[in-house]
Amino acid sequence: MRAHLAAQDDDIIEKPIDEWTAGEKRKENLDNVAKDMLYKMLDKVTFSKTKMCKTAKEIWEKLIQLCEGNEQTKENKLFVDVQKFDNIKMRAGESMHEYDERVSCIINEINALGTVYTNKEVALKVIRGLPKE
């Protein structure tokens, strides 16, 4: 973040650092701290995709785009996860614990995308997915 002066025609002119107010200096420092914290949490691949961002807000928005995608991507992910949930069956040789883990993973993915199944719906699906024996 740099202190800017708005000019005509929405051009941005960078304000010299020696003219910054105490509030602008504080905001710049907080932004640097936030950027540092975000960068320390990233792996090398993700860092390389965000290193050109100038502010912590830009980094955060880029991470959202990289991790969550746009609305169309979210809809596609939700569609695939709902299909997985609708078609889930306990596999031959799979333990009840393993089956429960698979169901829980799918439900967590669906919940993260904004759709919530009731406990009753999940329980019924789990029971229907069990083998007859």
Short mmCIF file of N, CA and C in Angstrom, two decimals:
data_model
loop_
_atom_site.label_atom_id
_atom_site.label_comp_id
_atom_site.label_asym_id
_atom_site.label_seq_id
_atom_site.Cartn_x
_atom_site.Cartn_y
_atom_site.Cartn_z
N MET A 1 0.84 -1.17 0.00
CA MET A 1 0.00 0.00 0.00
C MET A 1 0.89 1.23 0.00
N ARG A 2 0.54 2.15 -0.79
CA ARG A 2 1.24 3.43 -0.82
C ARG A 2 0.20 4.52 -0.69
N ALA A 3 0.58 5.60 -0.04
CA ALA A 3 -0.33 6.72 0.07
C ALA A 3 -0.45 7.35 -1.31
N HIS A 4 -1.67 7.58 -1.73
CA HIS A 4 -1.89 8.11 -3.07
C HIS A 4 -2.73 9.37 -3.00
N LEU A 5 -2.52 10.20 -3.98
CA LEU A 5 -3.36 11.37 -4.19
C LEU A 5 -4.17 11.12 -5.45
N ALA A 6 -5.45 11.35 -5.39
CA ALA A 6 -6.28 11.19 -6.58
C ALA A 6 -6.09 12.40 -7.47
N ALA A 7 -5.86 12.17 -8.73
CA ALA A 7 -5.71 13.25 -9.70
C ALA A 7 -6.91 13.22 -10.64
N GLN A 8 -6.94 14.13 -11.58
CA GLN A 8 -8.03 14.14 -12.54
C GLN A 8 -8.00 12.89 -13.39
N ASP A 9 -9.15 12.52 -13.94
CA ASP A 9 -9.30 11.36 -14.81
C ASP A 9 -8.92 10.06 -14.10
N ASP A 10 -9.10 10.01 -12.79
CA ASP A 10 -8.84 8.83 -11.98
C ASP A 10 -7.41 8.32 -12.07
N ASP A 11 -6.46 9.19 -12.44
CA ASP A 11 -5.05 8.80 -12.40
C ASP A 11 -4.63 8.79 -10.94
N ILE A 12 -3.67 7.93 -10.62
CA ILE A 12 -3.18 7.85 -9.25
C ILE A 12 -1.75 8.37 -9.24
N ILE A 13 -1.50 9.29 -8.35
CA ILE A 13 -0.16 9.82 -8.19
C ILE A 13 0.32 9.40 -6.81
N GLU A 14 1.48 8.74 -6.76
CA GLU A 14 2.00 8.29 -5.49
C GLU A 14 2.52 9.47 -4.69
N LYS A 15 2.12 9.51 -3.43
CA LYS A 15 2.53 10.58 -2.53
C LYS A 15 3.90 10.24 -1.95
N PRO A 16 4.82 11.15 -1.95
CA PRO A 16 6.14 10.87 -1.38
C PRO A 16 6.04 10.46 0.10
N ILE A 17 6.88 9.52 0.50
CA ILE A 17 6.82 8.98 1.86
C ILE A 17 7.01 10.06 2.91
N ASP A 18 7.86 11.04 2.64
CA ASP A 18 8.11 12.08 3.64
C ASP A 18 6.89 13.00 3.85
N GLU A 19 5.87 12.85 2.99
CA GLU A 19 4.65 13.65 3.15
C GLU A 19 3.51 12.84 3.77
N TRP A 20 3.76 11.60 4.12
CA TRP A 20 2.71 10.75 4.70
C TRP A 20 2.34 11.24 6.09
N THR A 21 1.07 11.08 6.40
CA THR A 21 0.61 11.38 7.76
C THR A 21 0.93 10.18 8.65
N ALA A 22 0.78 10.36 9.95
CA ALA A 22 1.01 9.26 10.89
C ALA A 22 0.04 8.11 10.61
N GLY A 23 -1.19 8.43 10.26
CA GLY A 23 -2.19 7.40 9.95
C GLY A 23 -1.81 6.60 8.71
N GLU A 24 -1.30 7.27 7.69
CA GLU A 24 -0.88 6.58 6.47
C GLU A 24 0.32 5.66 6.75
N LYS A 25 1.24 6.14 7.59
CA LYS A 25 2.40 5.30 7.95
C LYS A 25 1.94 4.07 8.72
N ARG A 26 0.98 4.27 9.62
CA ARG A 26 0.46 3.15 10.42
C ARG A 26 -0.23 2.12 9.51
N LYS A 27 -1.04 2.60 8.55
CA LYS A 27 -1.71 1.70 7.61
C LYS A 27 -0.70 0.92 6.78
N GLU A 28 0.34 1.59 6.34
CA GLU A 28 1.39 0.92 5.55
C GLU A 28 2.07 -0.16 6.39
N ASN A 29 2.35 0.15 7.65
CA ASN A 29 2.99 -0.83 8.53
C ASN A 29 2.07 -2.03 8.76
N LEU A 30 0.80 -1.79 9.02
CA LEU A 30 -0.15 -2.89 9.23
C LEU A 30 -0.28 -3.75 7.97
N ASP A 31 -0.28 -3.10 6.82
CA ASP A 31 -0.36 -3.85 5.56
C ASP A 31 0.87 -4.73 5.39
N ASN A 32 2.04 -4.20 5.73
CA ASN A 32 3.27 -4.99 5.62
C ASN A 32 3.24 -6.19 6.58
N VAL A 33 2.74 -5.99 7.77
CA VAL A 33 2.62 -7.09 8.74
C VAL A 33 1.66 -8.15 8.20
N ALA A 34 0.53 -7.72 7.66
CA ALA A 34 -0.46 -8.66 7.11
C ALA A 34 0.13 -9.42 5.92
N LYS A 35 0.83 -8.72 5.03
CA LYS A 35 1.46 -9.39 3.88
C LYS A 35 2.47 -10.42 4.36
N ASP A 36 3.26 -10.07 5.35
CA ASP A 36 4.26 -10.98 5.89
C ASP A 36 3.60 -12.24 6.45
N MET A 37 2.53 -12.06 7.20
CA MET A 37 1.82 -13.21 7.77
C MET A 37 1.24 -14.10 6.68
N LEU A 38 0.64 -13.50 5.68
CA LEU A 38 0.07 -14.28 4.58
C LEU A 38 1.15 -15.04 3.83
N TYR A 39 2.24 -14.36 3.50
CA TYR A 39 3.31 -15.01 2.73
C TYR A 39 3.96 -16.16 3.50
N LYS A 40 4.05 -16.04 4.82
CA LYS A 40 4.66 -17.11 5.62
C LYS A 40 3.81 -18.38 5.61
N MET A 41 2.52 -18.25 5.34
CA MET A 41 1.62 -19.40 5.34
C MET A 41 1.55 -20.10 3.98
N LEU A 42 2.11 -19.51 2.95
CA LEU A 42 1.95 -20.05 1.60
C LEU A 42 3.07 -21.01 1.22
N ASP A 43 2.71 -22.01 0.43
CA ASP A 43 3.74 -22.87 -0.14
C ASP A 43 4.38 -22.13 -1.32
N LYS A 44 5.45 -22.70 -1.87
CA LYS A 44 6.20 -22.01 -2.93
C LYS A 44 5.36 -21.76 -4.18
N VAL A 45 4.52 -22.71 -4.54
CA VAL A 45 3.70 -22.56 -5.75
C VAL A 45 2.70 -21.42 -5.58
N THR A 46 2.01 -21.41 -4.45
CA THR A 46 1.01 -20.37 -4.22
C THR A 46 1.69 -19.01 -4.06
N PHE A 47 2.83 -19.00 -3.38
CA PHE A 47 3.57 -17.74 -3.24
C PHE A 47 3.91 -17.16 -4.61
N SER A 48 4.37 -18.01 -5.52
CA SER A 48 4.74 -17.51 -6.85
C SER A 48 3.55 -16.91 -7.58
N LYS A 49 2.34 -17.36 -7.25
CA LYS A 49 1.14 -16.84 -7.90
C LYS A 49 0.65 -15.55 -7.25
N THR A 50 1.14 -15.23 -6.06
CA THR A 50 0.67 -14.04 -5.35
C THR A 50 1.75 -12.99 -5.13
N LYS A 51 2.98 -13.29 -5.49
CA LYS A 51 4.08 -12.38 -5.15
C LYS A 51 4.01 -11.02 -5.84
N MET A 52 3.24 -10.91 -6.91
CA MET A 52 3.13 -9.63 -7.61
C MET A 52 2.07 -8.72 -6.98
N CYS A 53 1.32 -9.22 -6.03
CA CYS A 53 0.30 -8.40 -5.37
C CYS A 53 0.98 -7.34 -4.51
N LYS A 54 0.41 -6.15 -4.54
CA LYS A 54 1.04 -5.04 -3.83
C LYS A 54 0.53 -4.86 -2.40
N THR A 55 -0.70 -5.31 -2.11
CA THR A 55 -1.26 -5.13 -0.77
C THR A 55 -1.76 -6.46 -0.23
N ALA A 56 -1.96 -6.49 1.08
CA ALA A 56 -2.49 -7.69 1.72
C ALA A 56 -3.89 -8.00 1.17
N LYS A 57 -4.66 -6.97 0.89
CA LYS A 57 -6.00 -7.18 0.33
C LYS A 57 -5.92 -7.85 -1.04
N GLU A 58 -4.98 -7.42 -1.87
CA GLU A 58 -4.80 -8.04 -3.19
C GLU A 58 -4.38 -9.50 -3.04
N ILE A 59 -3.49 -9.77 -2.09
CA ILE A 59 -3.06 -11.15 -1.84
C ILE A 59 -4.26 -12.00 -1.44
N TRP A 60 -5.06 -11.47 -0.51
CA TRP A 60 -6.23 -12.20 -0.01
C TRP A 60 -7.21 -12.49 -1.14
N GLU A 61 -7.48 -11.50 -1.98
CA GLU A 61 -8.40 -11.68 -3.10
C GLU A 61 -7.87 -12.72 -4.10
N LYS A 62 -6.56 -12.71 -4.32
CA LYS A 62 -5.95 -13.69 -5.22
C LYS A 62 -6.06 -15.09 -4.63
N LEU A 63 -5.86 -15.22 -3.32
CA LEU A 63 -5.99 -16.52 -2.66
C LEU A 63 -7.42 -17.04 -2.75
N ILE A 64 -8.39 -16.17 -2.58
CA ILE A 64 -9.79 -16.57 -2.72
C ILE A 64 -10.04 -17.07 -4.13
N GLN A 65 -9.54 -16.34 -5.11
CA GLN A 65 -9.71 -16.74 -6.51
C GLN A 65 -9.04 -18.10 -6.76
N LEU A 66 -7.84 -18.29 -6.25
CA LEU A 66 -7.10 -19.53 -6.47
C LEU A 66 -7.75 -20.72 -5.77
N CYS A 67 -8.23 -20.50 -4.56
CA CYS A 67 -8.74 -21.61 -3.74
C CYS A 67 -10.22 -21.90 -3.96
N GLU A 68 -11.00 -20.87 -4.14
CA GLU A 68 -12.44 -21.08 -4.25
C GLU A 68 -12.95 -21.00 -5.68
N GLY A 69 -12.30 -20.24 -6.50
CA GLY A 69 -12.77 -20.06 -7.86
C GLY A 69 -13.91 -19.06 -7.94
N ASN A 70 -14.44 -18.90 -9.12
CA ASN A 70 -15.56 -17.98 -9.30
C ASN A 70 -16.88 -18.71 -9.05
N GLU A 71 -17.98 -18.05 -9.24
CA GLU A 71 -19.29 -18.64 -8.95
C GLU A 71 -19.57 -19.88 -9.80
N GLN A 72 -19.15 -19.84 -11.06
CA GLN A 72 -19.37 -20.99 -11.94
C GLN A 72 -18.58 -22.19 -11.43
N THR A 73 -17.35 -21.97 -11.00
CA THR A 73 -16.52 -23.05 -10.46
C THR A 73 -17.16 -23.64 -9.21
N LYS A 74 -17.67 -22.77 -8.34
CA LYS A 74 -18.32 -23.24 -7.11
C LYS A 74 -19.56 -24.07 -7.44
N GLU A 75 -20.34 -23.62 -8.41
CA GLU A 75 -21.52 -24.38 -8.81
C GLU A 75 -21.14 -25.75 -9.35
N ASN A 76 -20.08 -25.79 -10.14
CA ASN A 76 -19.62 -27.07 -10.69
C ASN A 76 -19.14 -28.01 -9.60
N LYS A 77 -18.37 -27.47 -8.64
CA LYS A 77 -17.90 -28.29 -7.52
C LYS A 77 -19.08 -28.83 -6.72
N LEU A 78 -20.06 -27.97 -6.47
CA LEU A 78 -21.24 -28.39 -5.71
C LEU A 78 -21.99 -29.49 -6.46
N PHE A 79 -22.16 -29.33 -7.76
CA PHE A 79 -22.85 -30.34 -8.55
C PHE A 79 -22.14 -31.69 -8.45
N VAL A 80 -20.82 -31.68 -8.60
CA VAL A 80 -20.04 -32.93 -8.52
C VAL A 80 -20.15 -33.55 -7.13
N ASP A 81 -20.05 -32.73 -6.09
CA ASP A 81 -20.13 -33.25 -4.73
C ASP A 81 -21.51 -33.81 -4.41
N VAL A 82 -22.55 -33.16 -4.88
CA VAL A 82 -23.91 -33.66 -4.65
C VAL A 82 -24.09 -35.00 -5.38
N GLN A 83 -23.54 -35.10 -6.57
CA GLN A 83 -23.60 -36.38 -7.31
C GLN A 83 -22.87 -37.48 -6.53
N LYS A 84 -21.70 -37.15 -5.99
CA LYS A 84 -20.95 -38.12 -5.17
C LYS A 84 -21.79 -38.56 -3.99
N PHE A 85 -22.42 -37.60 -3.32
CA PHE A 85 -23.25 -37.92 -2.15
C PHE A 85 -24.44 -38.78 -2.55
N ASP A 86 -25.09 -38.42 -3.64
CA ASP A 86 -26.26 -39.18 -4.09
C ASP A 86 -25.92 -40.62 -4.45
N ASN A 87 -24.70 -40.84 -4.95
CA ASN A 87 -24.32 -42.16 -5.44
C ASN A 87 -23.43 -42.96 -4.48
N ILE A 88 -23.20 -42.44 -3.29
CA ILE A 88 -22.28 -43.11 -2.38
C ILE A 88 -22.86 -44.43 -1.87
N LYS A 89 -22.01 -45.43 -1.90
CA LYS A 89 -22.36 -46.76 -1.40
C LYS A 89 -21.15 -47.28 -0.63
N MET A 90 -21.40 -48.11 0.35
CA MET A 90 -20.31 -48.73 1.08
C MET A 90 -19.64 -49.76 0.17
N ARG A 91 -18.33 -49.70 0.08
CA ARG A 91 -17.57 -50.59 -0.79
C ARG A 91 -17.36 -51.94 -0.13
N ALA A 92 -17.18 -52.97 -0.95
CA ALA A 92 -16.88 -54.31 -0.43
C ALA A 92 -15.55 -54.24 0.34
N GLY A 93 -15.54 -54.77 1.56
CA GLY A 93 -14.35 -54.78 2.38
C GLY A 93 -14.08 -53.48 3.13
N GLU A 94 -14.91 -52.50 2.92
CA GLU A 94 -14.74 -51.20 3.59
C GLU A 94 -15.32 -51.28 4.99
N SER A 95 -14.61 -50.75 5.96
CA SER A 95 -15.13 -50.74 7.33
C SER A 95 -16.15 -49.62 7.48
N MET A 96 -16.95 -49.71 8.52
CA MET A 96 -17.95 -48.68 8.79
C MET A 96 -17.26 -47.33 9.03
N HIS A 97 -16.12 -47.37 9.70
CA HIS A 97 -15.35 -46.15 9.96
C HIS A 97 -14.89 -45.50 8.65
N GLU A 98 -14.38 -46.29 7.73
CA GLU A 98 -13.91 -45.76 6.44
C GLU A 98 -15.08 -45.18 5.64
N TYR A 99 -16.21 -45.87 5.66
CA TYR A 99 -17.40 -45.39 4.96
C TYR A 99 -17.86 -44.06 5.55
N ASP A 100 -17.89 -44.00 6.87
CA ASP A 100 -18.29 -42.77 7.55
C ASP A 100 -17.34 -41.62 7.21
N GLU A 101 -16.05 -41.91 7.13
CA GLU A 101 -15.06 -40.88 6.76
C GLU A 101 -15.33 -40.34 5.36
N ARG A 102 -15.62 -41.23 4.41
CA ARG A 102 -15.91 -40.79 3.03
C ARG A 102 -17.15 -39.91 2.99
N VAL A 103 -18.20 -40.34 3.70
CA VAL A 103 -19.43 -39.56 3.74
C VAL A 103 -19.16 -38.19 4.37
N SER A 104 -18.43 -38.17 5.47
CA SER A 104 -18.13 -36.91 6.16
C SER A 104 -17.35 -35.95 5.27
N CYS A 105 -16.38 -36.47 4.52
CA CYS A 105 -15.60 -35.62 3.61
C CYS A 105 -16.50 -34.96 2.57
N ILE A 106 -17.37 -35.75 1.99
CA ILE A 106 -18.27 -35.20 0.96
C ILE A 106 -19.21 -34.17 1.57
N ILE A 107 -19.78 -34.48 2.73
CA ILE A 107 -20.69 -33.54 3.40
C ILE A 107 -19.96 -32.24 3.75
N ASN A 108 -18.73 -32.33 4.23
CA ASN A 108 -17.96 -31.13 4.55
C ASN A 108 -17.71 -30.27 3.32
N GLU A 109 -17.41 -30.91 2.19
CA GLU A 109 -17.21 -30.17 0.95
C GLU A 109 -18.50 -29.47 0.51
N ILE A 110 -19.61 -30.17 0.62
CA ILE A 110 -20.90 -29.59 0.26
C ILE A 110 -21.25 -28.42 1.18
N ASN A 111 -21.03 -28.60 2.49
CA ASN A 111 -21.29 -27.52 3.45
C ASN A 111 -20.44 -26.30 3.16
N ALA A 112 -19.17 -26.52 2.80
CA ALA A 112 -18.26 -25.40 2.51
C ALA A 112 -18.72 -24.61 1.29
N LEU A 113 -19.49 -25.26 0.42
CA LEU A 113 -20.00 -24.57 -0.77
C LEU A 113 -21.39 -23.97 -0.55
N GLY A 114 -21.87 -24.03 0.69
CA GLY A 114 -23.09 -23.32 1.04
C GLY A 114 -24.37 -24.12 1.06
N THR A 115 -24.29 -25.43 0.85
CA THR A 115 -25.49 -26.26 0.91
C THR A 115 -25.39 -27.12 2.16
N VAL A 116 -26.48 -27.22 2.90
CA VAL A 116 -26.46 -27.97 4.15
C VAL A 116 -27.52 -29.06 4.12
N TYR A 117 -27.08 -30.28 4.41
CA TYR A 117 -28.01 -31.39 4.57
C TYR A 117 -28.30 -31.54 6.06
N THR A 118 -29.52 -31.92 6.39
CA THR A 118 -29.86 -32.16 7.79
C THR A 118 -29.25 -33.49 8.23
N ASN A 119 -29.14 -33.68 9.52
CA ASN A 119 -28.62 -34.94 10.05
C ASN A 119 -29.48 -36.11 9.60
N LYS A 120 -30.78 -35.87 9.52
CA LYS A 120 -31.71 -36.91 9.09
C LYS A 120 -31.41 -37.33 7.64
N GLU A 121 -31.20 -36.35 6.76
CA GLU A 121 -30.90 -36.65 5.35
C GLU A 121 -29.60 -37.45 5.23
N VAL A 122 -28.60 -37.06 5.99
CA VAL A 122 -27.31 -37.76 5.94
C VAL A 122 -27.46 -39.18 6.48
N ALA A 123 -28.15 -39.31 7.60
CA ALA A 123 -28.34 -40.64 8.20
C ALA A 123 -29.07 -41.58 7.24
N LEU A 124 -30.12 -41.07 6.60
CA LEU A 124 -30.86 -41.90 5.64
C LEU A 124 -29.98 -42.31 4.47
N LYS A 125 -29.17 -41.40 3.99
CA LYS A 125 -28.27 -41.71 2.88
C LYS A 125 -27.25 -42.76 3.29
N VAL A 126 -26.69 -42.62 4.49
CA VAL A 126 -25.71 -43.58 4.99
C VAL A 126 -26.35 -44.97 5.08
N ILE A 127 -27.54 -45.03 5.61
CA ILE A 127 -28.23 -46.33 5.77
C ILE A 127 -28.53 -46.94 4.40
N ARG A 128 -28.99 -46.12 3.46
CA ARG A 128 -29.30 -46.63 2.12
C ARG A 128 -28.06 -47.11 1.38
N GLY A 129 -26.90 -46.57 1.75
CA GLY A 129 -25.66 -46.95 1.09
C GLY A 129 -25.02 -48.19 1.66
N LEU A 130 -25.60 -48.73 2.73
CA LEU A 130 -25.03 -49.93 3.34
C LEU A 130 -25.41 -51.16 2.52
N PRO A 131 -24.52 -52.16 2.49
CA PRO A 131 -24.87 -53.41 1.78
C PRO A 131 -25.97 -54.15 2.52
N LYS A 132 -26.68 -55.00 1.82
CA LYS A 132 -27.82 -55.71 2.42
C LYS A 132 -27.40 -56.59 3.59
N GLU A 133 -26.21 -57.19 3.51
CA GLU A 133 -25.80 -58.06 4.60
C GLU A 133 -25.38 -57.22 5.78
#
